[in-house]
mmCIF file of N, CA and C in Angstrom:
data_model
loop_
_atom_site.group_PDB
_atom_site.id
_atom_site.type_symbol
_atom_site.label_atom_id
_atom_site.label_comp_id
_atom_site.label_asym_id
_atom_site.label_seq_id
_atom_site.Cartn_x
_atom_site.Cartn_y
_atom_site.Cartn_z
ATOM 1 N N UNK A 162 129.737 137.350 78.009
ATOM 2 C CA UNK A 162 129.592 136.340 79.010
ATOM 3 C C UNK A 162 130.648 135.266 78.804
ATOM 4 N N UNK A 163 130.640 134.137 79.860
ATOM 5 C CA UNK A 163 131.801 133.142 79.720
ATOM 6 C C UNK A 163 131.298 132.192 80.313
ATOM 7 N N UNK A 164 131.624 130.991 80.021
ATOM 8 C CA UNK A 164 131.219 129.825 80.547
ATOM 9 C C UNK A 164 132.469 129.358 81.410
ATOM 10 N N UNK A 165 132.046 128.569 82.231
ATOM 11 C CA UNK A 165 133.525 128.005 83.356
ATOM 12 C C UNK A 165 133.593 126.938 83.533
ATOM 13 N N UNK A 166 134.084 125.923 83.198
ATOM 14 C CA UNK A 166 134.497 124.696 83.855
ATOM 15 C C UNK A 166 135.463 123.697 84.125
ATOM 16 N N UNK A 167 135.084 123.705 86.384
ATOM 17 C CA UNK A 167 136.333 123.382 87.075
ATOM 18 C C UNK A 167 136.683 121.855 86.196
ATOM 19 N N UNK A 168 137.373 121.067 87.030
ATOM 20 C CA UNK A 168 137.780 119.748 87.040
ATOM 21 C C UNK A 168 138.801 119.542 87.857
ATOM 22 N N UNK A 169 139.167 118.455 88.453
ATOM 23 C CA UNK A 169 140.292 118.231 89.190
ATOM 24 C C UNK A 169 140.237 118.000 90.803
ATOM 25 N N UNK A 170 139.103 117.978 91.241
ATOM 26 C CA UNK A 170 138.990 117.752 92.926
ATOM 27 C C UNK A 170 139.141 116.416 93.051
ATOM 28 N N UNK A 171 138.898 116.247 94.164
ATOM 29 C CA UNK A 171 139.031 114.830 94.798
ATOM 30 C C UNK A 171 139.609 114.177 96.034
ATOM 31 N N UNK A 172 139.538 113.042 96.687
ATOM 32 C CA UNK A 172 139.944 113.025 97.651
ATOM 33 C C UNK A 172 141.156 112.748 98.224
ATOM 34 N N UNK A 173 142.103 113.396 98.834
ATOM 35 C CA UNK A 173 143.387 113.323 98.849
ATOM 36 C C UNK A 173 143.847 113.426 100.540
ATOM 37 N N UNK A 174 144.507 112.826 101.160
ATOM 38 C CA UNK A 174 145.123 112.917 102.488
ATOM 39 C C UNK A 174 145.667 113.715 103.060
ATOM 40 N N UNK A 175 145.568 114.486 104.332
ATOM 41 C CA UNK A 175 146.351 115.212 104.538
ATOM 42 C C UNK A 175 147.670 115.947 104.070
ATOM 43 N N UNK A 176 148.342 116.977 103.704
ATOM 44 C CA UNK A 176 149.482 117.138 103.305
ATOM 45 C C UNK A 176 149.882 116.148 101.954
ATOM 46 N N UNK A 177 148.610 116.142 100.844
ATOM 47 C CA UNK A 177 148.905 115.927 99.756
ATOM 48 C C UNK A 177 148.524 116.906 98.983
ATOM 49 N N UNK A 178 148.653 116.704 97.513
ATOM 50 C CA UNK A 178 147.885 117.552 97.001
ATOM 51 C C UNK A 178 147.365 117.484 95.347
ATOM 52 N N UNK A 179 146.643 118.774 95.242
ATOM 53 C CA UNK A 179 145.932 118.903 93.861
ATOM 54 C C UNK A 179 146.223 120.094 93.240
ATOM 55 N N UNK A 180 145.462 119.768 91.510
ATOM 56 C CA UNK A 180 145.726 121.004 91.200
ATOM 57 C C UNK A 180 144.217 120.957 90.782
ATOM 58 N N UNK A 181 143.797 122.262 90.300
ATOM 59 C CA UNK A 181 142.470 122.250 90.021
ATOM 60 C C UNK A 181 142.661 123.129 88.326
ATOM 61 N N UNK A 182 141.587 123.119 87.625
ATOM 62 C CA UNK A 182 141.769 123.688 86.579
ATOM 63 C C UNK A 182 140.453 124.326 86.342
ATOM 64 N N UNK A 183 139.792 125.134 85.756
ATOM 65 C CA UNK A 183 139.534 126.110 84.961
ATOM 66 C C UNK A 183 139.129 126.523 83.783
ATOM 67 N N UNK A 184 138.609 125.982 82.695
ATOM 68 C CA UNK A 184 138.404 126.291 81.279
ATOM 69 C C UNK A 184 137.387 127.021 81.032
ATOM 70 N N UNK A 185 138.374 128.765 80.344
ATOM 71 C CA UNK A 185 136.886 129.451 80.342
ATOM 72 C C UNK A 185 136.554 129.637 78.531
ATOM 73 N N UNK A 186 135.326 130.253 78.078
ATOM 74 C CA UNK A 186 135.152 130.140 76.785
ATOM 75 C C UNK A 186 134.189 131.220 76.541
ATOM 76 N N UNK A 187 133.877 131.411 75.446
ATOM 77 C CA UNK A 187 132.780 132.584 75.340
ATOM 78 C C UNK A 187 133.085 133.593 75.025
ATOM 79 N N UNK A 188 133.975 134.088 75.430
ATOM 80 C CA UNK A 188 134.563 135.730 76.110
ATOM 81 C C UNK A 188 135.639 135.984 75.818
ATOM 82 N N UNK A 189 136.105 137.252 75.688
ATOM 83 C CA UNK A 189 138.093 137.741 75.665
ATOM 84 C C UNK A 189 138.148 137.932 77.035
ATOM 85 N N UNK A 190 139.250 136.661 76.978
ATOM 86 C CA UNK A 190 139.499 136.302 78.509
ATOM 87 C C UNK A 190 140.333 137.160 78.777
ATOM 88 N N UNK A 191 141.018 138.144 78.311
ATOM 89 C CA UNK A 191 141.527 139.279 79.031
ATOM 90 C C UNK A 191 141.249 140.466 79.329
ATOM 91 N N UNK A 192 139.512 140.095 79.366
ATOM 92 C CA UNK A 192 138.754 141.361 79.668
ATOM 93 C C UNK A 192 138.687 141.031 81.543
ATOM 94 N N UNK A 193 138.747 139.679 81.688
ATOM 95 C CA UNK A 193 138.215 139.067 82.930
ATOM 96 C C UNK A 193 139.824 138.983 84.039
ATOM 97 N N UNK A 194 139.251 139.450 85.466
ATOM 98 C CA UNK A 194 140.008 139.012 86.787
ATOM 99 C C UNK A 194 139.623 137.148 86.907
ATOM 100 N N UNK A 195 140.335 136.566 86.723
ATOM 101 C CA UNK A 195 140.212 135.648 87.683
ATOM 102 C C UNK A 195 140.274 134.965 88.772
ATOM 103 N N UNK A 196 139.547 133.947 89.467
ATOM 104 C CA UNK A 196 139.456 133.679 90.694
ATOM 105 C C UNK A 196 138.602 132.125 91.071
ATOM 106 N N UNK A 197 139.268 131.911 92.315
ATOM 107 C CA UNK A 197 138.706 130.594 93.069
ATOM 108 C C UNK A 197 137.880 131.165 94.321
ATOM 109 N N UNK A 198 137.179 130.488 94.222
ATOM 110 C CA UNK A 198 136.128 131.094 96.017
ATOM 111 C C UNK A 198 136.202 129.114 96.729
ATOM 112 N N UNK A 199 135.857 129.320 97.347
ATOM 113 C CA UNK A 199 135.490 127.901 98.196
ATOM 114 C C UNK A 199 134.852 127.889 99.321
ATOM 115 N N UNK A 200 133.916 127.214 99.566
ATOM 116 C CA UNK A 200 132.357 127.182 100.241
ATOM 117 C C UNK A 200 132.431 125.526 101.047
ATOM 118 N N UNK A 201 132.690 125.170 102.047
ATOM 119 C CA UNK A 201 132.571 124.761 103.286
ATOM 120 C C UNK A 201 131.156 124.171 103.510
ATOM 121 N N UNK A 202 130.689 123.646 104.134
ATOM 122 C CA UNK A 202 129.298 122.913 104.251
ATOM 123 C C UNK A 202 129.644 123.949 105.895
ATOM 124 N N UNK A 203 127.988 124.518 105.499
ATOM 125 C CA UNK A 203 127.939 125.416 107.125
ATOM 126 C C UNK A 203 128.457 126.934 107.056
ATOM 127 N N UNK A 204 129.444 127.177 105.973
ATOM 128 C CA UNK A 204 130.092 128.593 106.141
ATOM 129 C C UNK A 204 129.607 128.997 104.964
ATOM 130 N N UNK A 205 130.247 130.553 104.790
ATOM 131 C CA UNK A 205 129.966 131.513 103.708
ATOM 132 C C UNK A 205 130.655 130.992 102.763
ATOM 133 N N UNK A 206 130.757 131.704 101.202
ATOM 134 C CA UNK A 206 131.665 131.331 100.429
ATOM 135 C C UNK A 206 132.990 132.332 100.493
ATOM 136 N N UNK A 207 133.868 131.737 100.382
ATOM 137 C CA UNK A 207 135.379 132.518 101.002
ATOM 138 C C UNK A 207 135.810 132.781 99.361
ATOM 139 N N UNK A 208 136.783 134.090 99.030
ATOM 140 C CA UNK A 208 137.919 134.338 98.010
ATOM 141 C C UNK A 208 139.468 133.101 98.819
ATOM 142 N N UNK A 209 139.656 132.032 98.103
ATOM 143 C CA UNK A 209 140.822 132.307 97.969
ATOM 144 C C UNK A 209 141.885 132.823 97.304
ATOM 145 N N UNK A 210 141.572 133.032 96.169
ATOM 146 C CA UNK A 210 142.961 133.744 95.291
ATOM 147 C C UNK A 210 142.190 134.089 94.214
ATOM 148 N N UNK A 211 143.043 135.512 93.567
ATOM 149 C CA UNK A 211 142.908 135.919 92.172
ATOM 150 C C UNK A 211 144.160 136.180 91.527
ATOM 151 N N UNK A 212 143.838 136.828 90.171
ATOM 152 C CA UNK A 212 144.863 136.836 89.476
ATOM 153 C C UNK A 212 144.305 137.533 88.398
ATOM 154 N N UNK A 213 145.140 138.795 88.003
ATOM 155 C CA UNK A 213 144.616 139.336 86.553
ATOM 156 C C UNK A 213 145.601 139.049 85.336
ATOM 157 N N UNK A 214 144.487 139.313 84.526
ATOM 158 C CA UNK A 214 145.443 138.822 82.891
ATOM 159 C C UNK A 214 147.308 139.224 83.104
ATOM 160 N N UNK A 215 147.826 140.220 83.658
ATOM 161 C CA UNK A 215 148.832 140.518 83.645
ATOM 162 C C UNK A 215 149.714 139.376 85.043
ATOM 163 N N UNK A 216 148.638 138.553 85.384
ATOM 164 C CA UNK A 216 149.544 137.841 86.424
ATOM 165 C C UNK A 216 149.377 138.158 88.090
ATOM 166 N N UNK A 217 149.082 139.477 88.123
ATOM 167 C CA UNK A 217 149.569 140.140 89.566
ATOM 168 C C UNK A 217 148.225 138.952 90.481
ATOM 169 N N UNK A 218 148.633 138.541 91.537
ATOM 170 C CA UNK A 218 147.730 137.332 92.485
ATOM 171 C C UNK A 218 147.529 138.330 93.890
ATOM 172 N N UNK A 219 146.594 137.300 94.242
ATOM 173 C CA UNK A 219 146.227 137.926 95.733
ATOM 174 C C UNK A 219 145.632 136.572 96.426
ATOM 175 N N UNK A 220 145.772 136.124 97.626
ATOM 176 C CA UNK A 220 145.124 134.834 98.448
ATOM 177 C C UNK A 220 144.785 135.480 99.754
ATOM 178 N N UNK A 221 143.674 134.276 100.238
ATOM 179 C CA UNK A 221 143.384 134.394 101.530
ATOM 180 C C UNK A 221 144.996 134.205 102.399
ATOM 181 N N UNK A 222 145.286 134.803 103.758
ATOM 182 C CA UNK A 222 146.164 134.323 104.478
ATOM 183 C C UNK A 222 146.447 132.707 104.575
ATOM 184 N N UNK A 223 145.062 132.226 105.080
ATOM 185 C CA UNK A 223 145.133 130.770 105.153
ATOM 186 C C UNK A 223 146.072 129.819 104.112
ATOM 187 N N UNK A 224 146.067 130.312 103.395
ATOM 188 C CA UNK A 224 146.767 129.263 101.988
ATOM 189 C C UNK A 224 147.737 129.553 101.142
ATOM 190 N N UNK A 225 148.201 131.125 102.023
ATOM 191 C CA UNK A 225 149.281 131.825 101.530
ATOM 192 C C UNK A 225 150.472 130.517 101.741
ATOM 193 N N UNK A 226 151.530 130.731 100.720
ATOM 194 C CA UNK A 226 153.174 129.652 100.946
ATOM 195 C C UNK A 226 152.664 128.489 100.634
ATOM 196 N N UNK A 227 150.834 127.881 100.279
ATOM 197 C CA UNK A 227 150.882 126.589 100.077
ATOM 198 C C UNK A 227 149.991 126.154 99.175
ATOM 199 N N UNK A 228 149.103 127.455 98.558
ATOM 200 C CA UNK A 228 148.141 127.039 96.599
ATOM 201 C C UNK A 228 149.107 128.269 96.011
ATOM 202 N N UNK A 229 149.008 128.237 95.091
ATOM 203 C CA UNK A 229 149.442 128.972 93.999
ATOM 204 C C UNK A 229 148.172 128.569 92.123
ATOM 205 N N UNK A 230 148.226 130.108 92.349
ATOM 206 C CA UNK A 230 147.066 130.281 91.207
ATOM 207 C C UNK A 230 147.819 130.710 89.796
ATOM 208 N N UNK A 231 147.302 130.764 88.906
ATOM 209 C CA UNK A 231 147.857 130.684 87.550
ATOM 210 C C UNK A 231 146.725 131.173 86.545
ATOM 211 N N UNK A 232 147.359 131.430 85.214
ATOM 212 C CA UNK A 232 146.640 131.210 84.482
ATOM 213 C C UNK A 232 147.257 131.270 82.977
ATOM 214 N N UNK A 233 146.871 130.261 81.800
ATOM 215 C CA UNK A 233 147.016 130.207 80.230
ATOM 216 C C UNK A 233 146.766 131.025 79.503
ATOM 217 N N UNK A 234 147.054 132.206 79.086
ATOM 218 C CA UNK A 234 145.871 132.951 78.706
ATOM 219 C C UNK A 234 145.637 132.430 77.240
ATOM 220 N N UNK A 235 146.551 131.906 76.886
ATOM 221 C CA UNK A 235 146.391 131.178 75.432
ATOM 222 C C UNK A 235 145.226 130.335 75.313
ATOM 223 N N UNK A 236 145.248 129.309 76.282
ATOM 224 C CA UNK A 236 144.462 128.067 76.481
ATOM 225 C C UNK A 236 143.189 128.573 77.275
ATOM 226 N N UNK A 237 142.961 129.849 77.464
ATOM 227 C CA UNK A 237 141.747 129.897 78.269
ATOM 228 C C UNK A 237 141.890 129.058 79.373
ATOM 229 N N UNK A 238 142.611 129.171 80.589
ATOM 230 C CA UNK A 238 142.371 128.366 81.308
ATOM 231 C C UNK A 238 143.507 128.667 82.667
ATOM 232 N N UNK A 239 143.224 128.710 83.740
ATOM 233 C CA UNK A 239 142.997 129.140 85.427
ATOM 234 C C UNK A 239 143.438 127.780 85.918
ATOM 235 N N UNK A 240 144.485 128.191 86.893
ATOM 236 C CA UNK A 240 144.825 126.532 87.344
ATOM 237 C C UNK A 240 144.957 126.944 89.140
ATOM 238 N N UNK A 241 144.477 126.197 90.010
ATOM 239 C CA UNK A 241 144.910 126.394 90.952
ATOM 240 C C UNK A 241 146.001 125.061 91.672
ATOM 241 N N UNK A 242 147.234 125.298 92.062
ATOM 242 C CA UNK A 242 148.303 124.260 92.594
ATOM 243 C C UNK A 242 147.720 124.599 93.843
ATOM 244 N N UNK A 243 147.042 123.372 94.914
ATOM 245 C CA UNK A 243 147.389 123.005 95.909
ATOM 246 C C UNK A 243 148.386 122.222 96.583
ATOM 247 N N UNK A 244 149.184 122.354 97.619
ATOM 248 C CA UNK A 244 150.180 122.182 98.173
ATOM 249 C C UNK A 244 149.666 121.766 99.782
ATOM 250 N N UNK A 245 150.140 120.927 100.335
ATOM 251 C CA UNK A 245 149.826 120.812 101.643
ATOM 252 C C UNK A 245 148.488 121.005 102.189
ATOM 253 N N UNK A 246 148.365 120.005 101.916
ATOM 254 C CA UNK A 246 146.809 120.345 102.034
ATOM 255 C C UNK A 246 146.094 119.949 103.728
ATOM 256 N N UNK A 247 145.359 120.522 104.080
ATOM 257 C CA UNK A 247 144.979 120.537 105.480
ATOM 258 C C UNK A 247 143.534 119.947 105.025
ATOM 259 N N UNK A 248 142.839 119.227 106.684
ATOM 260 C CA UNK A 248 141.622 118.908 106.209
ATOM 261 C C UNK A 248 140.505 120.920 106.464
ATOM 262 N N UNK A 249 140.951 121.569 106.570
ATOM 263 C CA UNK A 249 140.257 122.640 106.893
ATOM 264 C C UNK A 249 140.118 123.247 105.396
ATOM 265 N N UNK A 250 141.071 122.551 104.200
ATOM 266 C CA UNK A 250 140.877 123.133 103.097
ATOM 267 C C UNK A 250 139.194 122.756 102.164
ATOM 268 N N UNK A 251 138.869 121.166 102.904
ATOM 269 C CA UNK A 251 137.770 120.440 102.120
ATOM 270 C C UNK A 251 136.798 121.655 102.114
ATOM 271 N N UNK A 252 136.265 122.135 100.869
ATOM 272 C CA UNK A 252 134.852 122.463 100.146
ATOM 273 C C UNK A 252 134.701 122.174 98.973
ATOM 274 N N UNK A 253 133.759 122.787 98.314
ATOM 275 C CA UNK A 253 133.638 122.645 96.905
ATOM 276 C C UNK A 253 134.019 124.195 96.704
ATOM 277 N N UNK A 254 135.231 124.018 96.130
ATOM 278 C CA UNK A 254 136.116 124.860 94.611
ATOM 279 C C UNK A 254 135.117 125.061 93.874
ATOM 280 N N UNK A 255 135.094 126.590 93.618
ATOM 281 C CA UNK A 255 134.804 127.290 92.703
ATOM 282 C C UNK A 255 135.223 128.328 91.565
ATOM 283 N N UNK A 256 135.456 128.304 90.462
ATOM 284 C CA UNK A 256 136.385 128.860 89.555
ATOM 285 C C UNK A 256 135.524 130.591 89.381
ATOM 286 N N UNK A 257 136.081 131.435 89.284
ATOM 287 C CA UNK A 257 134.781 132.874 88.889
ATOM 288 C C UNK A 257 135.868 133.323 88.249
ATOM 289 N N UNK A 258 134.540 134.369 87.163
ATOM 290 C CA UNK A 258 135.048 135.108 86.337
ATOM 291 C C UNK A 258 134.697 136.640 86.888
ATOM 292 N N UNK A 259 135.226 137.844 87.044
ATOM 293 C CA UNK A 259 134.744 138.910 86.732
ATOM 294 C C UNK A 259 135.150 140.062 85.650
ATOM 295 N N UNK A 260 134.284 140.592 84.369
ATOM 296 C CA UNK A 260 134.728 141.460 83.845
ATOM 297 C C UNK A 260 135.008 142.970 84.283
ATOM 298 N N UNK A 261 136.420 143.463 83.579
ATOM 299 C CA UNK A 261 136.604 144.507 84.400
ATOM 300 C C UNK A 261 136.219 145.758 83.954
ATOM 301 N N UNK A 262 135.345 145.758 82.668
ATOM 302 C CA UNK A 262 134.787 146.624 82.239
ATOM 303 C C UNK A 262 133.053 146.577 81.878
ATOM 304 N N UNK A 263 132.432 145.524 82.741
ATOM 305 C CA UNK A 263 131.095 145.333 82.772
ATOM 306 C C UNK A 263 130.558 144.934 84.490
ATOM 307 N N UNK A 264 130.326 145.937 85.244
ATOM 308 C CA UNK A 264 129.819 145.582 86.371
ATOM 309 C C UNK A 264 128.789 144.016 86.488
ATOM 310 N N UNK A 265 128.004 144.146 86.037
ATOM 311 C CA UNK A 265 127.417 142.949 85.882
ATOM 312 C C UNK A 265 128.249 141.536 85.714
ATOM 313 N N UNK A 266 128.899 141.490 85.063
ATOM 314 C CA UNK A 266 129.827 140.789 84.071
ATOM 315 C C UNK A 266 130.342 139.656 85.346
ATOM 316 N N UNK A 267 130.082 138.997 86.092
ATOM 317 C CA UNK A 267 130.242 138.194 87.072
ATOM 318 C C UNK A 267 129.656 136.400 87.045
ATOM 319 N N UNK A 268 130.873 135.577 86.344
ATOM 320 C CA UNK A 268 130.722 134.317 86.258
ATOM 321 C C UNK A 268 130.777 133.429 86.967
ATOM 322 N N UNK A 269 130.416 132.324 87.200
ATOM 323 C CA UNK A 269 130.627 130.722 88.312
ATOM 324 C C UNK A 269 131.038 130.130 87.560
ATOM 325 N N UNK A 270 131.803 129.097 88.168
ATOM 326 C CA UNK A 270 131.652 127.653 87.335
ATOM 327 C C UNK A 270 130.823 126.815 88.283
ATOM 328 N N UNK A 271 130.493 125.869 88.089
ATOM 329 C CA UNK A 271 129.856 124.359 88.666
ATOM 330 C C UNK A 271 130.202 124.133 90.249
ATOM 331 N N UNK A 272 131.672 124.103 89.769
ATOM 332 C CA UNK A 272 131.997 123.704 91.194
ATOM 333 C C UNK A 272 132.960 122.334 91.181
ATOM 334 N N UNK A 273 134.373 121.903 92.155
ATOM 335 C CA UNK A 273 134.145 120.885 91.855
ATOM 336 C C UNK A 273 134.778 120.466 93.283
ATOM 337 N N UNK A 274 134.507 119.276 94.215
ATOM 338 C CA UNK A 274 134.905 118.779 95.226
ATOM 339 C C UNK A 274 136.182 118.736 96.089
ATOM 340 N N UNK A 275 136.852 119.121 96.588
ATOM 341 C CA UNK A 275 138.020 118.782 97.056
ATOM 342 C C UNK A 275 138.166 118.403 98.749
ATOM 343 N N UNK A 276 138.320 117.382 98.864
ATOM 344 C CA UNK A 276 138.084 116.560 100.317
ATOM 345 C C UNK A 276 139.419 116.288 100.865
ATOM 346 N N UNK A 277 139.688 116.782 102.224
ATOM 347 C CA UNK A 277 141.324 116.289 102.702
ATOM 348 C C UNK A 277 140.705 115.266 103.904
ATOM 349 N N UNK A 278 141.084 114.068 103.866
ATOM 350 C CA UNK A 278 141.119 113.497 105.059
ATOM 351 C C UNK A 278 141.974 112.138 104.650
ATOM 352 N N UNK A 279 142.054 111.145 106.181
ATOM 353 C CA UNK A 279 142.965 109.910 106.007
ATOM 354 C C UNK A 279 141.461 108.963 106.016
#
């Protein structure tokens, strides 16, 4: 198992931006895919991006050319760069873990805020 926790939201203006971070623990973090989801007040929870230990990423269209995902593998730790930020981006960020050799093996973190408006 692994524990997760985000940090880094907050409220920022249109076409500014954040980065979000990630700290996972517990676990050989290179057993795990990582990933951000983000959940909207009213909607489902969406994938925006992953990334496996070797790097290779994947994003929603929406945020393609403007987050970029990462990760330490030293430091245990998942970063997401937001870039240009739209108010359609505001939910609460969510950091997940999944192991790729334990079906079950499926982590959250907390969660943490990210609000675009003027």
């Amino acid at each position: 198992q692994v524990q997760l926790v985000e940090s880094g939201g907050g409220l920022v203006p249109p076409g500014g931006s954040l980065r979000l971070s990630c700290a996972a623990s517990g676990s050989i973090f290179s057993n795990y895919v990582m990933g951000w989801y983000r959940q909207a007040p009213g909607n489902q929870r969406e994938l925006v991006a992953t990334i496996t230990y070797g790097g290779n990423t994947n994003y929603v269209d929406s945020v393609k050319g403007r987050f970029t995902i990462s990760r330490d593998n030293a430091k245990k730790t998942v970063y997401l760069q937001m870039n240009s930020l739209k108010p359609e981006d505001t939910a609460v960020y969510y950091c997940n873990a999944r192991n790729i050799f334990v079906t079950t093996g499926i982590f959250w973190g907390q969660g943490t805020q990210v609000t675009v408006s003027s």
